[in-house]
mmCIF file of C-alpha atoms in Angstrom:
data_model
loop_
_atom_site.group_PDB
_atom_site.id
_atom_site.type_symbol
_atom_site.label_atom_id
_atom_site.label_comp_id
_atom_site.label_asym_id
_atom_site.label_seq_id
_atom_site.Cartn_x
_atom_site.Cartn_y
_atom_site.Cartn_z
ATOM 1 C CA MET A 1 79.994 131.547 -170.614
ATOM 2 C CA LEU A 2 76.517 129.860 -169.946
ATOM 3 C CA LEU A 3 75.036 129.952 -166.355
ATOM 4 C CA ARG A 4 74.531 126.709 -164.566
ATOM 5 C CA PRO A 5 71.735 125.529 -162.226
ATOM 6 C CA ASP A 6 71.845 125.931 -158.596
ATOM 7 C CA THR A 7 73.940 129.120 -158.922
ATOM 8 C CA LEU A 8 73.054 132.566 -157.533
ATOM 9 C CA ALA A 9 73.920 134.028 -160.959
ATOM 10 C CA LEU A 10 71.223 132.097 -162.750
ATOM 11 C CA THR A 11 68.668 132.979 -159.981
ATOM 12 C CA ALA A 12 69.566 136.611 -160.267
ATOM 13 C CA VAL A 13 69.228 136.559 -164.081
ATOM 14 C CA LEU A 14 65.812 134.696 -163.730
ATOM 15 C CA ALA A 15 64.771 137.247 -161.201
ATOM 16 C CA LEU A 16 65.748 140.154 -163.394
ATOM 17 C CA LEU A 17 63.716 138.759 -166.108
ATOM 18 C CA THR A 18 60.666 138.563 -163.862
ATOM 19 C CA ALA A 19 61.312 142.165 -162.697
ATOM 20 C CA VAL A 20 60.800 143.790 -166.008
ATOM 21 C CA GLY A 21 57.033 143.580 -165.845
ATOM 22 C CA PRO A 22 56.914 145.247 -162.322
ATOM 23 C CA LEU A 23 59.646 147.581 -163.376
ATOM 24 C CA ALA A 24 57.277 148.526 -166.374
ATOM 25 C CA ILE A 25 54.394 149.076 -163.819
ATOM 26 C CA ASP A 26 56.074 150.583 -160.851
ATOM 27 C CA MET A 27 58.619 152.946 -162.176
ATOM 28 C CA TYR A 28 56.063 155.158 -163.817
ATOM 29 C CA LEU A 29 53.370 155.340 -161.052
ATOM 30 C CA PRO A 30 54.703 158.671 -159.470
ATOM 31 C CA SER A 31 54.383 160.142 -162.919
ATOM 32 C CA LEU A 32 50.630 159.050 -163.494
ATOM 33 C CA PRO A 33 49.020 162.182 -162.246
ATOM 34 C CA HIS A 34 51.373 164.353 -164.079
ATOM 35 C CA LEU A 35 51.207 162.478 -167.486
ATOM 36 C CA THR A 36 47.485 162.332 -167.286
ATOM 37 C CA ALA A 37 47.443 166.011 -167.156
ATOM 38 C CA ALA A 38 50.138 166.600 -169.651
ATOM 39 C CA LEU A 39 48.283 164.589 -172.118
ATOM 40 C CA GLY A 40 45.079 166.226 -171.334
ATOM 41 C CA ALA A 41 43.366 162.921 -169.910
ATOM 42 C CA SER A 42 41.138 162.241 -167.091
ATOM 43 C CA PRO A 43 42.324 160.138 -164.095
ATOM 44 C CA ALA A 44 40.419 157.158 -165.593
ATOM 45 C CA GLY A 45 42.153 157.708 -168.838
ATOM 46 C CA GLY A 46 45.655 157.738 -167.027
ATOM 47 C CA GLN A 47 44.617 154.578 -165.143
ATOM 48 C CA MET A 48 43.770 152.921 -168.510
ATOM 49 C CA THR A 49 47.517 153.008 -169.329
ATOM 50 C CA LEU A 50 48.035 150.455 -166.408
ATOM 51 C CA SER A 51 45.043 148.280 -167.321
ATOM 52 C CA ALA A 52 45.991 148.158 -171.083
ATOM 53 C CA PHE A 53 49.451 147.025 -169.920
ATOM 54 C CA LEU A 54 47.781 144.193 -167.863
ATOM 55 C CA LEU A 55 45.604 143.276 -170.677
ATOM 56 C CA GLY A 56 48.457 142.885 -173.152
ATOM 57 C CA PHE A 57 50.347 141.093 -170.394
ATOM 58 C CA ALA A 58 47.459 138.632 -170.136
ATOM 59 C CA VAL A 59 47.253 138.069 -173.693
ATOM 60 C CA GLY A 60 51.074 137.589 -174.085
ATOM 61 C CA GLN A 61 51.307 134.935 -171.242
ATOM 62 C CA ILE A 62 48.750 132.738 -172.971
ATOM 63 C CA ILE A 63 50.927 132.767 -176.133
ATOM 64 C CA TYR A 64 54.370 132.434 -174.543
ATOM 65 C CA GLY A 65 53.955 129.215 -172.652
ATOM 66 C CA PRO A 66 52.775 126.840 -175.612
ATOM 67 C CA LEU A 67 55.136 128.620 -177.861
ATOM 68 C CA SER A 68 58.155 128.103 -175.663
ATOM 69 C CA ASP A 69 57.041 124.481 -175.104
ATOM 70 C CA ALA A 70 57.287 123.765 -178.904
ATOM 71 C CA ARG A 71 60.078 126.104 -179.943
ATOM 72 C CA GLY A 72 62.405 126.294 -176.980
ATOM 73 C CA ARG A 73 62.697 128.781 -173.961
ATOM 74 C CA LYS A 74 65.558 130.994 -175.176
ATOM 75 C CA PRO A 75 64.539 131.836 -178.716
ATOM 76 C CA THR A 76 61.089 132.717 -177.547
ATOM 77 C CA LEU A 77 62.476 134.705 -174.619
ATOM 78 C CA LEU A 78 64.673 136.917 -176.979
ATOM 79 C CA ALA A 79 61.712 137.533 -179.357
ATOM 80 C CA SER A 80 59.595 138.801 -176.482
ATOM 81 C CA LEU A 81 62.181 140.937 -175.142
ATOM 82 C CA ALA A 82 62.716 142.551 -178.536
ATOM 83 C CA LEU A 83 59.154 143.248 -178.652
ATOM 84 C CA PHE A 84 59.117 144.650 -175.046
ATOM 85 C CA THR A 85 62.024 146.947 -175.960
ATOM 86 C CA PHE A 86 60.118 148.193 -179.117
ATOM 87 C CA GLY A 87 57.061 148.961 -177.180
ATOM 88 C CA SER A 88 58.949 150.782 -174.476
ATOM 89 C CA ALA A 89 60.398 153.132 -177.056
ATOM 90 C CA LEU A 90 56.887 153.728 -178.499
ATOM 91 C CA CYS A 91 55.739 154.764 -174.923
ATOM 92 C CA ALA A 92 58.717 157.373 -174.615
ATOM 93 C CA ILE A 93 57.552 159.199 -177.774
ATOM 94 C CA ALA A 94 53.615 158.756 -177.446
ATOM 95 C CA PRO A 95 52.025 162.160 -178.298
ATOM 96 C CA SER A 96 48.543 161.510 -176.768
ATOM 97 C CA ILE A 97 46.908 159.250 -174.026
ATOM 98 C CA GLU A 98 45.439 157.201 -176.759
ATOM 99 C CA MET A 99 48.742 156.422 -178.260
ATOM 100 C CA LEU A 100 50.370 155.744 -174.768
ATOM 101 C CA ILE A 101 47.419 153.274 -174.008
ATOM 102 C CA ALA A 102 48.182 151.457 -177.207
ATOM 103 C CA ALA A 103 51.923 151.480 -176.869
ATOM 104 C CA ARG A 104 51.496 150.119 -173.295
ATOM 105 C CA PHE A 105 49.521 147.118 -174.779
ATOM 106 C CA VAL A 106 52.365 146.443 -177.327
ATOM 107 C CA GLN A 107 54.898 146.875 -174.437
ATOM 108 C CA ALA A 108 53.126 144.306 -172.275
ATOM 109 C CA LEU A 109 52.864 141.705 -175.112
ATOM 110 C CA GLY A 110 56.427 141.760 -175.102
ATOM 111 C CA GLY A 111 56.925 142.053 -171.358
ATOM 112 C CA ALA A 112 54.835 138.745 -170.651
ATOM 113 C CA GLY A 113 57.454 136.600 -172.058
ATOM 114 C CA PRO A 114 60.267 137.014 -169.586
ATOM 115 C CA VAL A 115 57.858 136.398 -166.798
ATOM 116 C CA VAL A 116 56.370 133.239 -168.248
ATOM 117 C CA LEU A 117 59.659 131.898 -169.398
ATOM 118 C CA ALA A 118 61.452 132.524 -166.000
ATOM 119 C CA ARG A 119 59.062 130.399 -164.392
ATOM 120 C CA SER A 120 59.036 127.686 -166.995
ATOM 121 C CA ILE A 121 62.882 127.658 -166.687
ATOM 122 C CA VAL A 122 62.607 127.108 -162.901
ATOM 123 C CA ARG A 123 60.120 124.219 -163.580
ATOM 124 C CA ASP A 124 62.515 122.843 -166.191
ATOM 125 C CA LEU A 125 65.435 122.707 -163.733
ATOM 126 C CA TYR A 126 63.712 122.100 -160.376
ATOM 127 C CA SER A 127 60.615 120.487 -158.780
ATOM 128 C CA GLY A 128 58.726 120.290 -155.585
ATOM 129 C CA PRO A 129 59.979 122.418 -152.569
ATOM 130 C CA ARG A 130 63.282 123.038 -154.505
ATOM 131 C CA ALA A 131 61.311 124.896 -157.209
ATOM 132 C CA ALA A 132 59.260 126.852 -154.594
ATOM 133 C CA ARG A 133 62.609 127.919 -152.835
ATOM 134 C CA GLU A 134 63.973 128.985 -156.090
ATOM 135 C CA LEU A 135 60.853 130.892 -156.924
ATOM 136 C CA ALA A 136 60.906 132.538 -153.308
ATOM 137 C CA ARG A 137 64.598 133.467 -154.000
ATOM 138 C CA MET A 138 63.707 135.079 -157.240
ATOM 139 C CA ALA A 139 61.055 136.863 -155.604
ATOM 140 C CA THR A 140 63.208 138.250 -152.877
ATOM 141 C CA ILE A 141 65.743 139.776 -155.358
ATOM 142 C CA LEU A 142 62.444 140.823 -157.357
ATOM 143 C CA GLY A 143 61.252 142.502 -154.177
ATOM 144 C CA VAL A 144 63.900 145.128 -154.357
ATOM 145 C CA VAL A 145 62.615 146.413 -157.872
ATOM 146 C CA PRO A 146 59.102 147.451 -156.662
ATOM 147 C CA ALA A 147 60.646 148.917 -153.662
ATOM 148 C CA ALA A 148 63.273 151.091 -155.703
ATOM 149 C CA ALA A 149 61.427 151.565 -159.002
ATOM 150 C CA PRO A 150 58.766 154.337 -157.719
ATOM 151 C CA LEU A 151 61.731 156.147 -156.107
ATOM 152 C CA ILE A 152 63.690 156.059 -159.264
ATOM 153 C CA GLY A 153 60.688 157.125 -161.304
ATOM 154 C CA GLY A 154 59.948 159.986 -158.856
ATOM 155 C CA VAL A 155 63.465 161.306 -159.321
ATOM 156 C CA LEU A 156 63.163 160.951 -163.092
ATOM 157 C CA GLU A 157 59.733 162.620 -163.011
ATOM 158 C CA THR A 158 61.019 165.514 -161.030
ATOM 159 C CA GLN A 159 64.194 166.086 -163.117
ATOM 160 C CA PHE A 160 63.256 165.206 -166.538
ATOM 161 C CA GLY A 161 59.520 164.375 -166.786
ATOM 162 C CA TRP A 162 57.471 161.318 -167.440
ATOM 163 C CA ARG A 163 58.878 160.212 -170.608
ATOM 164 C CA ALA A 164 62.468 159.680 -168.936
ATOM 165 C CA THR A 165 61.108 156.593 -167.291
ATOM 166 C CA PHE A 166 60.558 154.875 -170.531
ATOM 167 C CA VAL A 167 63.832 155.741 -172.064
ATOM 168 C CA LEU A 168 65.476 154.203 -169.132
ATOM 169 C CA LEU A 169 63.365 151.069 -169.366
ATOM 170 C CA THR A 170 64.297 150.729 -173.198
ATOM 171 C CA VAL A 171 67.999 150.813 -172.128
ATOM 172 C CA VAL A 172 67.568 148.383 -169.529
ATOM 173 C CA LEU A 173 65.694 145.880 -171.727
ATOM 174 C CA GLY A 174 68.331 146.153 -174.477
ATOM 175 C CA LEU A 175 70.890 145.255 -171.713
ATOM 176 C CA GLU A 176 68.889 142.220 -170.728
ATOM 177 C CA MET A 177 68.595 141.085 -174.340
ATOM 178 C CA LEU A 178 72.491 140.898 -174.592
ATOM 179 C CA ILE A 179 72.835 138.946 -171.118
ATOM 180 C CA VAL A 180 70.227 136.387 -172.332
ATOM 181 C CA ALA A 181 71.735 135.862 -175.762
ATOM 182 C CA ALA A 182 75.390 135.592 -174.301
ATOM 183 C CA MET A 183 74.758 133.603 -170.909
ATOM 184 C CA LEU A 184 71.372 131.766 -170.669
ATOM 185 C CA PRO A 185 71.391 128.088 -171.604
ATOM 186 C CA GLU A 186 68.167 126.451 -173.366
ATOM 187 C CA THR A 187 66.554 124.405 -170.563
ATOM 188 C CA LEU A 188 63.755 122.684 -172.455
ATOM 189 C CA ARG A 189 64.599 119.006 -172.466
ATOM 190 C CA VAL A 190 61.831 117.715 -174.517
ATOM 191 C CA ARG A 191 59.758 119.831 -176.940
ATOM 192 C CA ALA A 192 56.030 119.614 -177.398
ATOM 193 C CA PRO A 193 55.268 117.775 -180.628
ATOM 194 C CA SER A 194 53.172 120.678 -182.174
ATOM 195 C CA LEU A 195 52.293 124.195 -181.888
ATOM 196 C CA SER A 196 48.763 123.982 -183.096
ATOM 197 C CA VAL A 197 45.789 126.001 -181.511
ATOM 198 C CA ARG A 198 44.156 122.608 -180.914
ATOM 199 C CA ALA A 199 47.071 121.477 -178.952
ATOM 200 C CA ALA A 200 47.413 124.417 -176.949
ATOM 201 C CA LEU A 201 43.572 124.252 -176.015
ATOM 202 C CA ALA A 202 44.048 120.641 -175.234
ATOM 203 C CA SER A 203 46.793 121.480 -172.838
ATOM 204 C CA TYR A 204 44.698 124.170 -171.132
ATOM 205 C CA GLY A 205 41.680 121.822 -170.899
ATOM 206 C CA VAL A 206 43.914 119.434 -169.066
ATOM 207 C CA LEU A 207 44.906 122.199 -166.535
ATOM 208 C CA LEU A 208 41.350 123.404 -166.040
ATOM 209 C CA ARG A 209 39.934 119.937 -165.255
ATOM 210 C CA HIS A 210 42.470 119.525 -162.374
ATOM 211 C CA SER A 211 40.887 120.742 -159.182
ATOM 212 C CA GLY A 212 44.140 121.211 -157.310
ATOM 213 C CA PHE A 213 45.415 123.436 -160.151
ATOM 214 C CA LEU A 214 42.169 125.443 -160.103
ATOM 215 C CA SER A 215 42.571 125.841 -156.393
ATOM 216 C CA TYR A 216 46.051 127.281 -156.591
ATOM 217 C CA LEU A 217 45.002 129.417 -159.599
ATOM 218 C CA GLY A 218 42.232 130.956 -157.504
ATOM 219 C CA LEU A 219 44.605 131.761 -154.652
ATOM 220 C CA THR A 220 47.145 133.684 -156.914
ATOM 221 C CA VAL A 221 44.438 135.484 -158.863
ATOM 222 C CA ILE A 222 42.327 136.665 -155.698
ATOM 223 C CA ALA A 223 45.525 137.684 -153.886
ATOM 224 C CA PHE A 224 46.845 139.377 -156.778
ATOM 225 C CA GLY A 225 43.373 141.460 -157.275
ATOM 226 C CA GLY A 226 44.130 143.252 -153.917
ATOM 227 C CA LEU A 227 47.497 143.881 -154.834
ATOM 228 C CA PHE A 228 46.696 145.477 -158.176
ATOM 229 C CA ALA A 229 43.802 147.399 -156.522
ATOM 230 C CA TYR A 230 46.663 149.260 -154.615
ATOM 231 C CA ILE A 231 48.962 149.626 -157.423
ATOM 232 C CA SER A 232 46.307 151.047 -159.739
ATOM 233 C CA THR A 233 45.060 153.693 -157.457
ATOM 234 C CA SER A 234 47.870 154.391 -154.782
ATOM 235 C CA SER A 235 49.470 157.230 -156.806
ATOM 236 C CA PHE A 236 46.273 159.098 -157.142
ATOM 237 C CA ILE A 237 45.195 158.626 -153.597
ATOM 238 C CA LEU A 238 48.411 159.209 -151.866
ATOM 239 C CA GLN A 239 49.545 162.189 -154.066
ATOM 240 C CA SER A 240 46.089 163.876 -154.813
ATOM 241 C CA VAL A 241 44.149 163.067 -151.733
ATOM 242 C CA TYR A 242 46.896 162.910 -148.961
ATOM 243 C CA GLY A 243 49.243 165.351 -150.718
ATOM 244 C CA LEU A 244 52.387 163.310 -150.943
ATOM 245 C CA SER A 245 55.185 164.448 -153.593
ATOM 246 C CA GLU A 246 56.456 162.267 -156.269
ATOM 247 C CA ILE A 247 59.506 161.064 -154.279
ATOM 248 C CA ALA A 248 57.400 160.964 -150.881
ATOM 249 C CA TYR A 249 54.977 158.579 -152.975
ATOM 250 C CA GLY A 250 57.914 156.393 -154.135
ATOM 251 C CA ALA A 251 59.245 156.178 -150.445
ATOM 252 C CA ALA A 252 55.610 155.218 -149.257
ATOM 253 C CA PHE A 253 55.288 152.710 -151.824
ATOM 254 C CA ALA A 254 58.807 151.263 -150.925
ATOM 255 C CA ILE A 255 57.509 150.919 -147.393
ATOM 256 C CA GLY A 256 54.729 148.744 -148.634
ATOM 257 C CA VAL A 257 56.974 146.632 -150.611
ATOM 258 C CA ILE A 258 59.166 145.787 -147.532
ATOM 259 C CA GLY A 259 56.344 143.510 -146.406
ATOM 260 C CA PHE A 260 56.490 141.734 -149.566
ATOM 261 C CA ILE A 261 60.194 141.068 -149.217
ATOM 262 C CA GLY A 262 59.697 139.794 -145.630
ATOM 263 C CA GLY A 263 57.138 137.432 -146.899
ATOM 264 C CA THR A 264 59.509 135.968 -149.556
ATOM 265 C CA LEU A 265 62.372 135.693 -146.820
ATOM 266 C CA THR A 266 60.064 133.910 -144.522
ATOM 267 C CA ALA A 267 58.831 131.599 -147.318
ATOM 268 C CA GLY A 268 61.915 129.234 -147.277
ATOM 269 C CA PRO A 269 61.868 128.340 -143.531
ATOM 270 C CA LEU A 270 58.131 127.829 -143.549
ATOM 271 C CA VAL A 271 58.071 125.562 -146.679
ATOM 272 C CA ARG A 272 60.814 123.412 -144.807
ATOM 273 C CA THR A 273 58.929 123.172 -141.622
ATOM 274 C CA ARG A 274 55.257 123.321 -142.579
ATOM 275 C CA GLY A 275 55.340 122.488 -146.533
ATOM 276 C CA LEU A 276 54.065 124.641 -149.329
ATOM 277 C CA ASP A 277 50.367 124.664 -148.014
ATOM 278 C CA GLY A 278 51.569 125.856 -144.566
ATOM 279 C CA ALA A 279 53.310 128.821 -146.046
ATOM 280 C CA ILE A 280 50.294 129.485 -148.279
ATOM 281 C CA GLY A 281 48.154 129.301 -145.079
ATOM 282 C CA VAL A 282 50.014 131.906 -143.102
ATOM 283 C CA GLY A 283 50.065 134.150 -146.080
ATOM 284 C CA SER A 284 46.318 133.888 -146.596
ATOM 285 C CA ALA A 285 45.883 134.947 -142.873
ATOM 286 C CA ALA A 286 47.942 137.854 -143.439
ATOM 287 C CA VAL A 287 46.376 139.226 -146.551
ATOM 288 C CA ALA A 288 43.137 138.956 -144.992
ATOM 289 C CA CYS A 289 44.433 140.915 -141.798
ATOM 290 C CA GLY A 290 46.030 143.498 -143.935
ATOM 291 C CA GLY A 291 43.041 144.133 -145.927
ATOM 292 C CA THR A 292 40.522 144.261 -142.986
ATOM 293 C CA LEU A 293 42.923 146.533 -140.969
ATOM 294 C CA MET A 294 43.269 149.028 -143.840
ATOM 295 C CA LEU A 295 39.327 149.283 -143.980
ATOM 296 C CA ALA A 296 39.209 149.820 -140.198
ATOM 297 C CA LEU A 297 41.887 152.492 -140.250
ATOM 298 C CA VAL A 298 40.401 154.450 -143.073
ATOM 299 C CA LEU A 299 36.911 154.252 -141.584
ATOM 300 C CA PHE A 300 37.787 154.969 -137.902
ATOM 301 C CA ALA A 301 41.255 156.512 -137.528
ATOM 302 C CA PRO A 302 42.587 160.090 -138.476
ATOM 303 C CA PRO A 303 43.155 160.480 -142.179
ATOM 304 C CA THR A 304 46.873 159.798 -142.809
ATOM 305 C CA PRO A 305 48.733 158.024 -145.493
ATOM 306 C CA ALA A 306 49.942 155.464 -142.888
ATOM 307 C CA SER A 307 46.186 154.270 -142.780
ATOM 308 C CA VAL A 308 46.784 152.761 -146.183
ATOM 309 C CA VAL A 309 50.496 152.218 -146.293
ATOM 310 C CA VAL A 310 50.954 150.368 -142.994
ATOM 311 C CA PRO A 311 48.129 147.821 -143.617
ATOM 312 C CA MET A 312 49.274 147.405 -147.189
ATOM 313 C CA MET A 313 52.424 146.413 -145.908
ATOM 314 C CA VAL A 314 50.957 143.379 -144.105
ATOM 315 C CA TYR A 315 48.974 142.465 -147.018
ATOM 316 C CA LEU A 316 52.053 142.349 -149.118
ATOM 317 C CA PHE A 317 53.777 140.200 -146.532
ATOM 318 C CA GLY A 318 50.868 137.811 -147.249
ATOM 319 C CA VAL A 319 51.243 138.028 -150.987
ATOM 320 C CA GLY A 320 55.070 137.287 -150.645
ATOM 321 C CA LEU A 321 53.909 133.924 -148.995
ATOM 322 C CA VAL A 322 50.940 132.973 -151.148
ATOM 323 C CA MET A 323 51.841 133.856 -154.795
ATOM 324 C CA PRO A 324 55.319 132.087 -155.273
ATOM 325 C CA GLN A 325 54.084 129.005 -153.198
ATOM 326 C CA SER A 326 50.920 128.687 -155.140
ATOM 327 C CA MET A 327 52.525 129.029 -158.385
ATOM 328 C CA ALA A 328 55.045 126.233 -157.472
ATOM 329 C CA SER A 329 52.038 124.085 -156.416
ATOM 330 C CA ALA A 330 50.057 124.824 -159.292
ATOM 331 C CA LEU A 331 52.919 123.780 -161.594
ATOM 332 C CA GLN A 332 54.063 120.743 -159.651
ATOM 333 C CA PRO A 333 51.773 118.207 -161.334
ATOM 334 C CA PHE A 334 52.387 119.158 -164.887
ATOM 335 C CA PRO A 335 56.284 118.911 -165.776
ATOM 336 C CA GLU A 336 55.291 118.373 -169.348
ATOM 337 C CA ARG A 337 52.984 121.357 -169.457
ATOM 338 C CA ALA A 338 54.992 123.946 -167.298
ATOM 339 C CA GLY A 339 54.912 126.478 -170.050
ATOM 340 C CA ALA A 340 51.259 126.293 -170.430
ATOM 341 C CA ALA A 341 50.381 125.991 -166.762
ATOM 342 C CA SER A 342 52.602 129.064 -166.272
ATOM 343 C CA SER A 343 50.869 130.824 -169.155
ATOM 344 C CA LEU A 344 47.281 130.156 -167.689
ATOM 345 C CA VAL A 345 48.281 131.302 -164.192
ATOM 346 C CA GLY A 346 49.643 134.531 -165.597
ATOM 347 C CA PHE A 347 46.840 135.222 -168.043
ATOM 348 C CA SER A 348 44.262 134.852 -165.144
ATOM 349 C CA GLN A 349 46.195 137.098 -162.822
ATOM 350 C CA MET A 350 46.716 139.907 -165.223
ATOM 351 C CA ALA A 351 43.318 139.648 -166.807
ATOM 352 C CA PHE A 352 41.613 139.914 -163.507
ATOM 353 C CA GLY A 353 43.753 142.610 -162.365
ATOM 354 C CA ALA A 354 43.074 144.714 -165.400
ATOM 355 C CA LEU A 355 39.340 144.338 -164.721
ATOM 356 C CA VAL A 356 39.911 145.484 -161.041
ATOM 357 C CA GLY A 357 41.763 148.232 -162.317
ATOM 358 C CA ILE A 358 39.236 149.297 -164.831
ATOM 359 C CA ALA A 359 36.575 149.113 -162.182
ATOM 360 C CA LEU A 360 38.529 151.281 -159.536
ATOM 361 C CA GLY A 361 39.607 153.764 -162.038
ATOM 362 C CA ARG A 362 35.997 154.963 -162.489
ATOM 363 C CA THR A 363 36.058 155.468 -158.640
ATOM 364 C CA LEU A 364 39.125 157.830 -158.650
ATOM 365 C CA GLY A 365 38.258 161.336 -157.310
ATOM 366 C CA GLY A 366 35.605 159.750 -155.160
ATOM 367 C CA GLY A 367 37.832 159.499 -152.075
ATOM 368 C CA VAL A 368 39.787 156.762 -150.385
ATOM 369 C CA LEU A 369 37.187 154.264 -149.328
ATOM 370 C CA PRO A 370 37.019 152.236 -152.525
ATOM 371 C CA LEU A 371 40.490 151.071 -152.198
ATOM 372 C CA PRO A 372 40.305 149.678 -148.665
ATOM 373 C CA VAL A 373 36.957 147.880 -149.365
ATOM 374 C CA THR A 374 38.416 146.188 -152.381
ATOM 375 C CA VAL A 375 41.632 145.120 -150.603
ATOM 376 C CA ALA A 376 39.701 143.817 -147.603
ATOM 377 C CA PHE A 377 37.346 141.935 -149.741
ATOM 378 C CA PHE A 378 40.182 140.202 -151.713
ATOM 379 C CA GLY A 379 42.189 139.520 -148.551
ATOM 380 C CA VAL A 380 39.128 137.816 -146.893
ATOM 381 C CA ALA A 381 38.400 135.971 -149.997
ATOM 382 C CA THR A 382 41.920 134.538 -150.187
ATOM 383 C CA LEU A 383 41.726 133.039 -146.885
ATOM 384 C CA ALA A 384 38.137 131.629 -147.322
ATOM 385 C CA LEU A 385 39.392 129.947 -150.515
ATOM 386 C CA PHE A 386 42.325 128.491 -148.825
ATOM 387 C CA ARG A 387 40.023 126.864 -146.065
ATOM 388 C CA LEU A 388 37.552 125.744 -148.435
ATOM 389 C CA SER A 389 39.699 124.020 -150.999
ATOM 390 C CA ARG A 390 41.829 121.701 -148.788
ATOM 391 C CA ALA A 391 40.271 118.439 -150.171
ATOM 392 C CA ALA A 392 41.089 119.727 -153.820
ATOM 393 C CA ARG A 393 44.694 120.769 -152.841
ATOM 394 C CA ARG A 394 45.549 117.736 -150.826
ATOM 395 C CA GLY A 395 46.799 115.377 -153.788
ATOM 396 C CA VAL A 396 49.079 118.215 -154.977
ATOM 397 C CA THR A 397 50.560 119.176 -151.764
ATOM 398 C CA SER A 398 51.550 115.392 -150.777
ATOM 399 C CA VAL A 399 53.623 115.625 -153.831
ATOM 400 C CA GLY A 400 55.029 119.009 -153.100
ATOM 401 C CA ARG A 401 56.472 118.273 -149.474
#
């Protein structure tokens, strides 16, 4: 039986599709220090398994949007899930850090598809505030994954070792392929006329000449920079510097994610009363407050994990408001290019996050301070961009109310 629009079942399936990317990142975070040591690598080498994933994710997102616009959402989604499953199996058997980095890149090439295509399916079915509410509902369900994934990963690491995480992920992806094949309808109504590189570049050119799109793109990218700074360094900092165990780290990470879930739950009422931009404004203020609070606590408070975890909860509350609403607003003017727009936003997020992770990877072992400095910078920059880009966003938000 095919799933129908405006049903919780369809929302749940789309949320699970967007969740597999975070699952592939967050579930193995507690294992990072241990797999790094087991494979004889440096902390920077272990961190590269994260950055390689984001780079593969970025490349994949550029591909899947135009491909699905021309070939359809469902066949493209099934192909991407098959590649994701294959890459996960390669990770489980990788004999060296170099092979694991390469396998993570392959895994991410497949993992980009479900994220891009779930957002494109939302744009196929809904528009304006309805699309924003759907993305927020998906994000609420999605928020459970980064909260639970490190805890699951910590238990798997403790009981079976780091490879068990990738074995479980391979099984989960196989089940998702079966669900998509049996239950997900094709939602693309009008296919793009061609799949040429020239046509794809032309679509991206249209997007990049739209000042409103660029503004929302910047908001999602900058806010994500602070988030990935935390993701890429928190396991080393909270375990190696503050001495948390694998399971305690998973719990600390889950506490931060509570903020994200709170942001997505708050988004619906805010969008209804203040519009898309009103919700983004509240979120921008929250990421700025969370980042500056983390920097102040690390500099002036006693050294405890709470100095990092509690402010990050505030930052993630803001991310839960900024990113889904900015994504919906960025896609709003381009119903005929929803796949390409989703791809470009995703590519920019992931490529930027990978660069942030690589840069911070070189600071691991040098103390806690680089993390709060980075998070504070991106939090304040998000708020500054929101305030400076009001004129560019005005034409888009008048449609999105």
